[in-house]
PDB file of C-alpha atoms in Angstrom:
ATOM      1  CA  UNK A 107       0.000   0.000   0.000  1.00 29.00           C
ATOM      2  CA  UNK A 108       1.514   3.138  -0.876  1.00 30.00           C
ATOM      3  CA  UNK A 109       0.414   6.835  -1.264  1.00 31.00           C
ATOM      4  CA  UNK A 110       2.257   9.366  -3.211  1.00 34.00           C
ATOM      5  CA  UNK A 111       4.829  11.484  -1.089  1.00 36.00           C
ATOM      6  CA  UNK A 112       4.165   8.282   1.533  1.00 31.00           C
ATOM      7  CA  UNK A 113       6.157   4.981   1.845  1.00 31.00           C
ATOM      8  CA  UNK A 114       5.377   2.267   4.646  1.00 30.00           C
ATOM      9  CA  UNK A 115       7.585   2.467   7.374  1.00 29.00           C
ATOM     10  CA  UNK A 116       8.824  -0.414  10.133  1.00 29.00           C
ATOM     11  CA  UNK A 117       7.287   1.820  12.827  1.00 29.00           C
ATOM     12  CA  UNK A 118       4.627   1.196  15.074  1.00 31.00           C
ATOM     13  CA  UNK A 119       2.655   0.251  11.694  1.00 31.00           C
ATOM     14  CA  UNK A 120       1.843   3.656  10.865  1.00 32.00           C
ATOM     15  CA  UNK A 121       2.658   5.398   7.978  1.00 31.00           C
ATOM     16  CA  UNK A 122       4.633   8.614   7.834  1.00 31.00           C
ATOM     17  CA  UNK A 123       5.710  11.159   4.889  1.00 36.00           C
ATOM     18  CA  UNK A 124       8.795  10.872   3.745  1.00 36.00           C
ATOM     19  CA  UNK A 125       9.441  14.572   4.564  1.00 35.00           C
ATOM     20  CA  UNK A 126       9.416  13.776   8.232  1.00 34.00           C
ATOM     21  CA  UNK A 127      12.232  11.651   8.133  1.00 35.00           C
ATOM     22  CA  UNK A 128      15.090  13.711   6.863  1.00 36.00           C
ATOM     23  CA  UNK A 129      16.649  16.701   8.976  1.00 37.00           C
ATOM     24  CA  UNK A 130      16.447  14.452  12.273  1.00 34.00           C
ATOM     25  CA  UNK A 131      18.852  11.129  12.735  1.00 36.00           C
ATOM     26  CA  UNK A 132      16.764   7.900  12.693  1.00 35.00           C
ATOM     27  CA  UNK A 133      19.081   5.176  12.687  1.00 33.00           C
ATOM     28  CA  UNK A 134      16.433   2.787  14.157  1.00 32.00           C
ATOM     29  CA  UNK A 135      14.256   3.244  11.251  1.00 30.00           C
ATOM     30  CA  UNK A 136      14.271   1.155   8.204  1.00 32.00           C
ATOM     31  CA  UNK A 137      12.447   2.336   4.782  1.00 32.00           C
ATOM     32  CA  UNK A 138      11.041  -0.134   2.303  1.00 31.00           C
ATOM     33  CA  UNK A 139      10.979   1.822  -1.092  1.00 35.00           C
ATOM     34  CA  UNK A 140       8.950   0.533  -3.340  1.00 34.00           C
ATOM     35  CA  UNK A 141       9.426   1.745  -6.719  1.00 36.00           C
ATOM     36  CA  UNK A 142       8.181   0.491 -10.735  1.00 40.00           C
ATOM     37  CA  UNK A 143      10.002  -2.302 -11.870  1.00 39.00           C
ATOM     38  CA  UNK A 144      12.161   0.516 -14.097  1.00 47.00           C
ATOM     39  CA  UNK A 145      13.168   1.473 -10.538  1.00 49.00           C
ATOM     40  CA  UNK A 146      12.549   5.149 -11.768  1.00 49.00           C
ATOM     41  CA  UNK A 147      12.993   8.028  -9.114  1.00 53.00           C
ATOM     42  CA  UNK A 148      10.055   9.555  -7.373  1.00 56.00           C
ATOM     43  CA  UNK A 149      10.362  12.343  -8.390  1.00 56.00           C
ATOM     44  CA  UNK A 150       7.019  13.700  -6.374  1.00 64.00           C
ATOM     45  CA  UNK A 151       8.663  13.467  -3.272  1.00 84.00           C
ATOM     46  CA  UNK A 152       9.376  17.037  -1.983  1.00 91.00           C
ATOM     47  CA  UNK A 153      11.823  17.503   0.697  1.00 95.00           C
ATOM     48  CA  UNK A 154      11.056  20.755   3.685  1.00 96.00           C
ATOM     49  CA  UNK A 155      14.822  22.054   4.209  1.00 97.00           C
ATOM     50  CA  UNK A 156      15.873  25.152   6.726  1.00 97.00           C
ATOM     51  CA  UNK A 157      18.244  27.169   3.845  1.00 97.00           C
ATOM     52  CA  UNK A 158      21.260  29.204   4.479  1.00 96.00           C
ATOM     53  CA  UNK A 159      23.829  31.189   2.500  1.00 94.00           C
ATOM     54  CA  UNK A 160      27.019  30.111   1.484  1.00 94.00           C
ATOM     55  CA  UNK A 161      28.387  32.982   2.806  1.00 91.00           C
ATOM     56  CA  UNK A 162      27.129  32.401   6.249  1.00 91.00           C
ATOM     57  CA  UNK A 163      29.079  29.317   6.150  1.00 91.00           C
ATOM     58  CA  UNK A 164      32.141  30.350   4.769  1.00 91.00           C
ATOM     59  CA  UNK A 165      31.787  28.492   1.335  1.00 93.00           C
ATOM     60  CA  UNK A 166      33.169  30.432  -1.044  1.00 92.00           C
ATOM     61  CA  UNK A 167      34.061  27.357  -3.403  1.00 92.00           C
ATOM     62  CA  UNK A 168      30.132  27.581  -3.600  1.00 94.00           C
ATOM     63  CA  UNK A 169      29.430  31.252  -4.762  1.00 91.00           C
ATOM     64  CA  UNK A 170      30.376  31.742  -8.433  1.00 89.00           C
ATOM     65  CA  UNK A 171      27.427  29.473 -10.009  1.00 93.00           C
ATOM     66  CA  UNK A 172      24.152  27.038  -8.789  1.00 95.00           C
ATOM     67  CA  UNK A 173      25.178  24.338  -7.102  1.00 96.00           C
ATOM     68  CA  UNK A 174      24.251  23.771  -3.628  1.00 97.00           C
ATOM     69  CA  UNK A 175      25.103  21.555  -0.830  1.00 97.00           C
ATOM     70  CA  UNK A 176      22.096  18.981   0.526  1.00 97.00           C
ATOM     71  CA  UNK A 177      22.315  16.771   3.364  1.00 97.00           C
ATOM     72  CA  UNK A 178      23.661  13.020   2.977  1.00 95.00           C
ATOM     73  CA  UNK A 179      19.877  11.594   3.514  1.00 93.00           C
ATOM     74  CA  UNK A 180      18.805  13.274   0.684  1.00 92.00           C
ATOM     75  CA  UNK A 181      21.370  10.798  -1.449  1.00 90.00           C
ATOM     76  CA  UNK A 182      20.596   7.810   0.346  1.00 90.00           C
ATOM     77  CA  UNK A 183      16.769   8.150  -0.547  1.00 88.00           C
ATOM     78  CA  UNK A 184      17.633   8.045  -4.275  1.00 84.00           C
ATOM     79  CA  UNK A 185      20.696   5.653  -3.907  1.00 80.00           C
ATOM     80  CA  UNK A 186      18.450   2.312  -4.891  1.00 72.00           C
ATOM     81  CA  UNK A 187      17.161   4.282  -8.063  1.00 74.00           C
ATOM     82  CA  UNK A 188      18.394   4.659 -11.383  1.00 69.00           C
ATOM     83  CA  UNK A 189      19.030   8.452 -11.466  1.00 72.00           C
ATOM     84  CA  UNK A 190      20.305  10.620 -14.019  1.00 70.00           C
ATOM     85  CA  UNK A 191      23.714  12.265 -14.079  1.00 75.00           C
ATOM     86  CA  UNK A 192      23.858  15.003 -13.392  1.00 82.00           C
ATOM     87  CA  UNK A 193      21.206  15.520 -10.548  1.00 90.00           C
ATOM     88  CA  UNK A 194      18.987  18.413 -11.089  1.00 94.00           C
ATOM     89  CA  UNK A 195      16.893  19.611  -8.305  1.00 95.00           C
ATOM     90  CA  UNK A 196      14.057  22.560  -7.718  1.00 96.00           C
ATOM     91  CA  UNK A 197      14.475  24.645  -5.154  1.00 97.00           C
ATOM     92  CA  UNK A 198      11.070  26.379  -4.243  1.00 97.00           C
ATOM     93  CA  UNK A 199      10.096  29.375  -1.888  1.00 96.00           C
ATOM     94  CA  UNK A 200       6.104  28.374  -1.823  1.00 92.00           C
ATOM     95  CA  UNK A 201       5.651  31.379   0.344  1.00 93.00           C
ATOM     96  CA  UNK A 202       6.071  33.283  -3.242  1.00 94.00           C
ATOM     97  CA  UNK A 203       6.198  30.927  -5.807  1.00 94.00           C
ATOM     98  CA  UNK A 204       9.491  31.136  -6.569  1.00 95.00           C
ATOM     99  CA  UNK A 205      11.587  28.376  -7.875  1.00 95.00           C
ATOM    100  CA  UNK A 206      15.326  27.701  -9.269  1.00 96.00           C
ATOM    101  CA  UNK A 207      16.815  24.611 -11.190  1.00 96.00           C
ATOM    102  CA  UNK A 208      20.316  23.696  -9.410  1.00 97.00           C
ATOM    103  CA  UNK A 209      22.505  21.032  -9.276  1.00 95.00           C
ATOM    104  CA  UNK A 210      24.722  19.333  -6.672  1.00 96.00           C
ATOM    105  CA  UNK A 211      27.963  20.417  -5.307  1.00 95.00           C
ATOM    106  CA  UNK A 212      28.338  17.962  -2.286  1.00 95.00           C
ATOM    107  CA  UNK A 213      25.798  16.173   0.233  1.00 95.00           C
ATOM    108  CA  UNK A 214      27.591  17.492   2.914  1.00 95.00           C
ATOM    109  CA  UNK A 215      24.821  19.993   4.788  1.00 96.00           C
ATOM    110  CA  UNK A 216      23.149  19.042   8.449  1.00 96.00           C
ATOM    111  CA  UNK A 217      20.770  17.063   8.700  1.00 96.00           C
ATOM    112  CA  UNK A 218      17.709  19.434   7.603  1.00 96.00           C
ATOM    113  CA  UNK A 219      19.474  22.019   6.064  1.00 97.00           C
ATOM    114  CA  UNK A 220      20.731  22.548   2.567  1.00 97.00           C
ATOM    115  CA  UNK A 221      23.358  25.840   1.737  1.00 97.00           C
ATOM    116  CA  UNK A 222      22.027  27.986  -1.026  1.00 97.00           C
ATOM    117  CA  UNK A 223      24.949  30.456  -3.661  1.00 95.00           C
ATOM    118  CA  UNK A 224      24.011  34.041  -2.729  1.00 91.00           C
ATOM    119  CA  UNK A 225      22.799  34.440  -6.396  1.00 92.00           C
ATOM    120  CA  UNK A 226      20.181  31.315  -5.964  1.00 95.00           C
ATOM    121  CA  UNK A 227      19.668  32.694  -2.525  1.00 92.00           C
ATOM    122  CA  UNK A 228      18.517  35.999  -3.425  1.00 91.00           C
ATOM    123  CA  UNK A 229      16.690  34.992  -6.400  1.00 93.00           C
ATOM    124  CA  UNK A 230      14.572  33.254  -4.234  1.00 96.00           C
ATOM    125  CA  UNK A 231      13.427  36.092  -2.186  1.00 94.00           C
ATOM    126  CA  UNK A 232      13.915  34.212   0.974  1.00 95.00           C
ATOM    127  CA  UNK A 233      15.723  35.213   4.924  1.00 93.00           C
ATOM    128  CA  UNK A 234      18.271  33.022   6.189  1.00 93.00           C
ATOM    129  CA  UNK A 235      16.477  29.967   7.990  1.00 95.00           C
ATOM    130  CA  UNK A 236      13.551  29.965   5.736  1.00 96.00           C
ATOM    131  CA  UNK A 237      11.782  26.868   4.511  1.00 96.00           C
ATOM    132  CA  UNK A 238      12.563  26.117   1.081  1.00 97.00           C
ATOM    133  CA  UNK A 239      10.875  22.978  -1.081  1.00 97.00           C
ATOM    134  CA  UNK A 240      13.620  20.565  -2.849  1.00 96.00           C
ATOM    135  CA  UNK A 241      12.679  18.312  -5.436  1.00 94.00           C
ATOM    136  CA  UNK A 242      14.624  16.130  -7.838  1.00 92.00           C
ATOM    137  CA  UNK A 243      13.623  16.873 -12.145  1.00 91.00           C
ATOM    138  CA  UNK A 244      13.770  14.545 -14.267  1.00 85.00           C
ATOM    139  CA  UNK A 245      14.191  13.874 -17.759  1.00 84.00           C
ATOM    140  CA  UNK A 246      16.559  17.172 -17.551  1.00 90.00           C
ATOM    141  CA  UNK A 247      18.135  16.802 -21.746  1.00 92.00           C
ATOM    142  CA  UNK A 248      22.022  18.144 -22.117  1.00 93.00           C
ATOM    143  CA  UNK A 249      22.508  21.494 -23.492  1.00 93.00           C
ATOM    144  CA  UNK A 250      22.773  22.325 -26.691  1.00 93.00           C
ATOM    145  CA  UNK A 251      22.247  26.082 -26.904  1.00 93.00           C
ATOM    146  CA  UNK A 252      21.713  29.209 -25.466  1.00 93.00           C
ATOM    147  CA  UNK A 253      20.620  32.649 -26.063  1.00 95.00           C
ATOM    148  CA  UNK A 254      21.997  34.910 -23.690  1.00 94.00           C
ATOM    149  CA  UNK A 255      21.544  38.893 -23.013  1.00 95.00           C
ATOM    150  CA  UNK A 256      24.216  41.185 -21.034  1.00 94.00           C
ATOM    151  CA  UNK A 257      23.130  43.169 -18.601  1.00 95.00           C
ATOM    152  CA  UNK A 258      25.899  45.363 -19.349  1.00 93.00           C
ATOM    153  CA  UNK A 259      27.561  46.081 -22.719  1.00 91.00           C
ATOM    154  CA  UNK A 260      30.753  46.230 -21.013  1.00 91.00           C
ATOM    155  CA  UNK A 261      31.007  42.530 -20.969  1.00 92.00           C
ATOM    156  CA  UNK A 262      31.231  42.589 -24.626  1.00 87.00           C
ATOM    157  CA  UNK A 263      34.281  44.740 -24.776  1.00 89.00           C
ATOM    158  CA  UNK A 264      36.307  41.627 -23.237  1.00 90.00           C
ATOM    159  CA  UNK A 265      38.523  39.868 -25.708  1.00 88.00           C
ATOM    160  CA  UNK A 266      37.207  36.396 -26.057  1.00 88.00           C
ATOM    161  CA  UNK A 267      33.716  37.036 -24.038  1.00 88.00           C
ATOM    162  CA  UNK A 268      32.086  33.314 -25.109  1.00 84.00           C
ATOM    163  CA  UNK A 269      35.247  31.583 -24.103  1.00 86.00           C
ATOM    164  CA  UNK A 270      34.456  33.653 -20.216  1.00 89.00           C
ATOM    165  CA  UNK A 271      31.609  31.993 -20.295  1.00 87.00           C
ATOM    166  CA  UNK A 272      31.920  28.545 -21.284  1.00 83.00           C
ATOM    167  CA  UNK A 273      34.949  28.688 -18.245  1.00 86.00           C
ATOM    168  CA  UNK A 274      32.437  29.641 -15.655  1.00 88.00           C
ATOM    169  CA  UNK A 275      29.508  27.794 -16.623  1.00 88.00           C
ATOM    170  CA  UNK A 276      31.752  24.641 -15.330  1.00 88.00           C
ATOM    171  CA  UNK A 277      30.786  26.469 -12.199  1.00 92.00           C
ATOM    172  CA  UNK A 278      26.361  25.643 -13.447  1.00 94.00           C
ATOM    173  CA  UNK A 279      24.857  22.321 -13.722  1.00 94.00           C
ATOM    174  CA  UNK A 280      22.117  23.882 -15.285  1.00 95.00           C
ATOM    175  CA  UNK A 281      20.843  26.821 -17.166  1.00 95.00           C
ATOM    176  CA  UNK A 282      16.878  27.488 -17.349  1.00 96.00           C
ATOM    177  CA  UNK A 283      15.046  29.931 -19.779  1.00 96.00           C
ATOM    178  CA  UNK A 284      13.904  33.035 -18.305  1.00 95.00           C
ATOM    179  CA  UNK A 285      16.405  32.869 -15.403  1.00 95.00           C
ATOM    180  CA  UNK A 286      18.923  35.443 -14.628  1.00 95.00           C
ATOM    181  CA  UNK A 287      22.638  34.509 -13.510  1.00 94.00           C
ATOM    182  CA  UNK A 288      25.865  36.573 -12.292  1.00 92.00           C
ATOM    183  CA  UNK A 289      29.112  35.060 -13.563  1.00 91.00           C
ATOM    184  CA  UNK A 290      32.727  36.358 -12.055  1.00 88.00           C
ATOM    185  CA  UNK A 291      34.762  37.961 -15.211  1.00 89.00           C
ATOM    186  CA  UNK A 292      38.819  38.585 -15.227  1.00 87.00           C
ATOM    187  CA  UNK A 293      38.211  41.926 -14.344  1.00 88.00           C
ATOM    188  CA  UNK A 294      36.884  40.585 -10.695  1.00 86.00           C
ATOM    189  CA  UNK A 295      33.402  42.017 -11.609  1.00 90.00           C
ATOM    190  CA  UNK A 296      30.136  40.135 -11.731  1.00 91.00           C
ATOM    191  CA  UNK A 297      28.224  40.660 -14.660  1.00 93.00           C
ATOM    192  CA  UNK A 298      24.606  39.234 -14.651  1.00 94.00           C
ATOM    193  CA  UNK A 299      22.811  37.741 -17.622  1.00 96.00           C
ATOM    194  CA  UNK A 300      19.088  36.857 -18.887  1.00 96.00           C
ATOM    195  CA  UNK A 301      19.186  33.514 -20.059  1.00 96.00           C
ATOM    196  CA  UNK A 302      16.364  34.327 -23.243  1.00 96.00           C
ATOM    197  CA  UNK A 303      16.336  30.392 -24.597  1.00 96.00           C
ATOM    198  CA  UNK A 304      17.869  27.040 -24.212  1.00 95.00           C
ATOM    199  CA  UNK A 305      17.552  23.878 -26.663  1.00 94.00           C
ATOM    200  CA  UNK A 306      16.305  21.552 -26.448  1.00 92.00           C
ATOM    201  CA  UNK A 307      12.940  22.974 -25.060  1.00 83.00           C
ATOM    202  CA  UNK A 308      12.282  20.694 -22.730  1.00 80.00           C
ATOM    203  CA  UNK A 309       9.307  20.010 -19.980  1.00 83.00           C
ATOM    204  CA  UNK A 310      11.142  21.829 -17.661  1.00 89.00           C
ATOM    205  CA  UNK A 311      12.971  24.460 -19.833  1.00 93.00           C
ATOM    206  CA  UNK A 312      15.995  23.213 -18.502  1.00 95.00           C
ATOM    207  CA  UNK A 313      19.119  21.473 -19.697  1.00 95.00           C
ATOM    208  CA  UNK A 314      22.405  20.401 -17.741  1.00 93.00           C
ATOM    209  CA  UNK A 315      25.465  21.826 -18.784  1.00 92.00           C
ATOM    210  CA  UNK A 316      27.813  18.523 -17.580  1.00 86.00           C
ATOM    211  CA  UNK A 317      30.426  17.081 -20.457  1.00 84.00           C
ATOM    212  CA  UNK A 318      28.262  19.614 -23.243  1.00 85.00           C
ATOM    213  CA  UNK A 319      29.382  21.610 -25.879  1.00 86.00           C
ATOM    214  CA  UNK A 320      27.135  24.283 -25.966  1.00 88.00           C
ATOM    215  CA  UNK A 321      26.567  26.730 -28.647  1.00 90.00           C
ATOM    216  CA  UNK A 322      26.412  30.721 -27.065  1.00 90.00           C
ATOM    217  CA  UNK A 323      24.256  32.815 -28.866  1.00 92.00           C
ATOM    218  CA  UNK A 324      24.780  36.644 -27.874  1.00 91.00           C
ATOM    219  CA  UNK A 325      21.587  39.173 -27.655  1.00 93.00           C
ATOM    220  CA  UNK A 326      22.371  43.215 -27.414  1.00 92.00           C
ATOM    221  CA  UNK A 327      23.504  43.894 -24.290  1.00 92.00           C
ATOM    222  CA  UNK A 328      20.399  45.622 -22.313  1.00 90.00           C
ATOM    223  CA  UNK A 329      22.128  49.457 -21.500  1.00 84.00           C
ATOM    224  CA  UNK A 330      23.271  48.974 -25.431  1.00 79.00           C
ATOM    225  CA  UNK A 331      22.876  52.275 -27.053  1.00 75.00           C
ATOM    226  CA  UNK A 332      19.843  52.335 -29.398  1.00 74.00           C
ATOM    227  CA  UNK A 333      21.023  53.213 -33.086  1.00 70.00           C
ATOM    228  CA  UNK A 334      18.989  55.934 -34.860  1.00 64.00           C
ATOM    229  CA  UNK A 335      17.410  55.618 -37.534  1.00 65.00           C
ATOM    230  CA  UNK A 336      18.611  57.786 -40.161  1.00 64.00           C
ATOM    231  CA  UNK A 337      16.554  60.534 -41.267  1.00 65.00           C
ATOM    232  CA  UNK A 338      15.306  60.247 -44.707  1.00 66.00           C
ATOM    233  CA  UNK A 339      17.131  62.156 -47.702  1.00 65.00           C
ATOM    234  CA  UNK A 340      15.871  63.555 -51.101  1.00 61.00           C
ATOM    235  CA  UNK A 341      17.491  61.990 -54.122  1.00 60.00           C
ATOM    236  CA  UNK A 342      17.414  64.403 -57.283  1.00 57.00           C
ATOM    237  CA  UNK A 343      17.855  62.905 -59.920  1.00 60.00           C
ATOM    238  CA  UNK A 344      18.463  64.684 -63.767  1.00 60.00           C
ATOM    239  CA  UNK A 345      16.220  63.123 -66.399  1.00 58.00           C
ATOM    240  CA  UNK A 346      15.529  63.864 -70.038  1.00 60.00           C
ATOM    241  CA  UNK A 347      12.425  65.553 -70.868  1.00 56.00           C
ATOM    242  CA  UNK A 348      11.435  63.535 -73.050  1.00 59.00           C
ATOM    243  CA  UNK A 349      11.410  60.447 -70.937  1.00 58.00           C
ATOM    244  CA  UNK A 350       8.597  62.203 -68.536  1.00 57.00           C
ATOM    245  CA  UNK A 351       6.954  63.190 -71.464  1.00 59.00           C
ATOM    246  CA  UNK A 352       7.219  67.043 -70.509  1.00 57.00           C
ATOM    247  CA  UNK A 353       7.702  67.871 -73.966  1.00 59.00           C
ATOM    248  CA  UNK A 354       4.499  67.138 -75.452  1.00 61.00           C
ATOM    249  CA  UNK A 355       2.575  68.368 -72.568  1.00 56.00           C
ATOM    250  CA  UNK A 356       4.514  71.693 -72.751  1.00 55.00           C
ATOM    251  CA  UNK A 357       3.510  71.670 -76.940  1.00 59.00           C
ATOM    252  CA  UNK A 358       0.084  71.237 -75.685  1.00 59.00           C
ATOM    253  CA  UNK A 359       0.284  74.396 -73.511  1.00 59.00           C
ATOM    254  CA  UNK A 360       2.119  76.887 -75.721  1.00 56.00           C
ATOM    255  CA  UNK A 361      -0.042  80.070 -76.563  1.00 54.00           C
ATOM    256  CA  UNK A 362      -1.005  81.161 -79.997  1.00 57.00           C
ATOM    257  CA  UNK A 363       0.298  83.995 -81.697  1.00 55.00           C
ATOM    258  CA  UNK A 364      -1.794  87.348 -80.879  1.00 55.00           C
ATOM    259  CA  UNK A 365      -4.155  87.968 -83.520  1.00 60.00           C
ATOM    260  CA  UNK A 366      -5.442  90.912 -82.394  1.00 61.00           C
ATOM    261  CA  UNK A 367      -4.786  95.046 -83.004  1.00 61.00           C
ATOM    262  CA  UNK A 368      -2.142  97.305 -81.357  1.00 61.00           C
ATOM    263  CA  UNK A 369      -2.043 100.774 -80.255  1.00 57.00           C
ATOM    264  CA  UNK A 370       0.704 103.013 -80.308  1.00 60.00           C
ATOM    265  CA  UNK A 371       0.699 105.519 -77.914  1.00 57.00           C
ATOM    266  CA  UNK A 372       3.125 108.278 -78.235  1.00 61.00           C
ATOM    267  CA  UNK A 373       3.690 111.226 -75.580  1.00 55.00           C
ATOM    268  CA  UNK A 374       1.358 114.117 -76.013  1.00 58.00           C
ATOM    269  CA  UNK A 375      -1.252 111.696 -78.289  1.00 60.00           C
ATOM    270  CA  UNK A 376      -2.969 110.295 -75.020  1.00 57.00           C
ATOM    271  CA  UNK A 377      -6.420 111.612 -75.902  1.00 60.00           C
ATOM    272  CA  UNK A 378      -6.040 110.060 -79.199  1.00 61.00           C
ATOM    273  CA  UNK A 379      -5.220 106.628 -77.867  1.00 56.00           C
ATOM    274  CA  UNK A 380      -8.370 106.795 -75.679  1.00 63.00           C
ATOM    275  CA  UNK A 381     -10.429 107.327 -78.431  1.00 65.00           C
ATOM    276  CA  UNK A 382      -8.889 104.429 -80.296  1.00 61.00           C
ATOM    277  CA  UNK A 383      -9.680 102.285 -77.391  1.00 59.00           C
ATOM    278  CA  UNK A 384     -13.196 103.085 -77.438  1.00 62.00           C
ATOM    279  CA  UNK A 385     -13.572 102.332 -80.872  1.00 61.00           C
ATOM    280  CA  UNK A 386     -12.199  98.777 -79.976  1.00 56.00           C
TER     281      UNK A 386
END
């Protein structure tokens, strides 16, 4: 008999969630997993763990990238399955439904606790000792391409910037669309980045960066300076008359010859001019 996120336990007869049993040392207690015959993960199993920085504990070997450090018990659950290499795991602040894909640096934490990367800890929004949600993705497919954006145009300016990055994404186990990461650059800055797309698209809009070659696409840095468009320009151009047509048009418009009478009018003959008029 089994429930999802519940396994039968050697205990009194009673069943407990899974969730209860890691953060606190049970050596007395035995778990019977029961899993398909594929002996797949569950991968609905969410583990409650009290997160910290790595800077609170001094781990600095942590801090340039996403992987985190779980507790041993977490690795034991899984160590009867067939799981994927590497292990990808969601980190989730339910409080505000915010989530980040990581991967594994060592199961070395307390019991109950996992250590967070400042970057993954601030994305998440959450205070030191808060509950965070960890839970294991599967199905994660390797990296094959990215589409990344600059924060800061700067970053361009260095002189191989795609070979920067493939050097600290050895630091990443993952990269997930819509995500935003800070990587360390030889000037001892931290430059962040909006990860636009990864491929393959899958469920998770995730792929795992370990023993990839991945192809870095680069999208205008976001302070780039917006190029004007040019104003528009009059051409003149000198063409033949006749190849408008002007000419006959202009035929078309000449004026007659006058075919009427003139007057003369000489000084002192005014009077006689006026009567000439009048006679007109």
């Amino acid at each position: 008999f089994t429930m999802s996120g519940y396994y039968p336990l050697i205990l009194n007869k009673n069943l407990f969630p899974m969730t209860s049993l890691f953060g606190v040392n049970n050596p007395g207690l035995q778990v019977q997993k029961r899993f398909d015959d594929d002996r797949s993960p569950p991968s609905e199993v969410p583990f409650e763990l009290t997160a910290f920085s790595a800077f609170e504990f001094d781990r600095p070997d942590i801090e340039n990238g996403n992987k985190i450090l779980l507790p041993p018990s977490i690795l034991k659950f899984y160590d009867h399955c067939y799981m994927p290499s590497p292990m990808i795991f969601n980190v989730a602040n339910k409080v505000f439904g915010i989530s980040a894909n990581v991967g594994v640096y060592e199961y070395s934490a307390e019991p109950g606790m996992c250590v967070l990367p400042s970057q993954v800890f601030e994305s998440l929004c959450i205070e030191s000792g808060s509950t965070v949600v960890v839970q294991i993705l599967t199905g994660t497919p390797v990296g094959k391409y990215a589409k990344i954006q600059p924060f800061d145009h700067e970053f361009t300016k260095f002189k191989d910037p795609k070979s920067i990055l493939e050097k600290q994404f050895s630091r990443y186990s993952c990269l997930t669309k819509g995500e935003v990461i800070k990587v360390k650059c030889p000037d001892g800055d931290f430059y962040s980045f909006n990860i636009l797309d990864v491929r393959p698209d899958g469920h998770y809009q995730c792929v795992n960066l370990i023993d990839t070659d991945i192809e870095i696409e680069f999208e205008a840095a976001l302070d780039a300076p917006k190029q004007q468009k040019p104003k528009p320009r009059m051409v003149y151009e000198l063409v033949d008359e006749k190849d408008l047509g002007l000419d006959e048009e202009f035929d078309q418009m000449k004026i007659g010859h006058f075919e009427g009478r003139g007057i003369q009018i000489n000084k002192g003959d005014e009077m006689k001019a006026e009567e000439q008029i009048e006679q007109i």
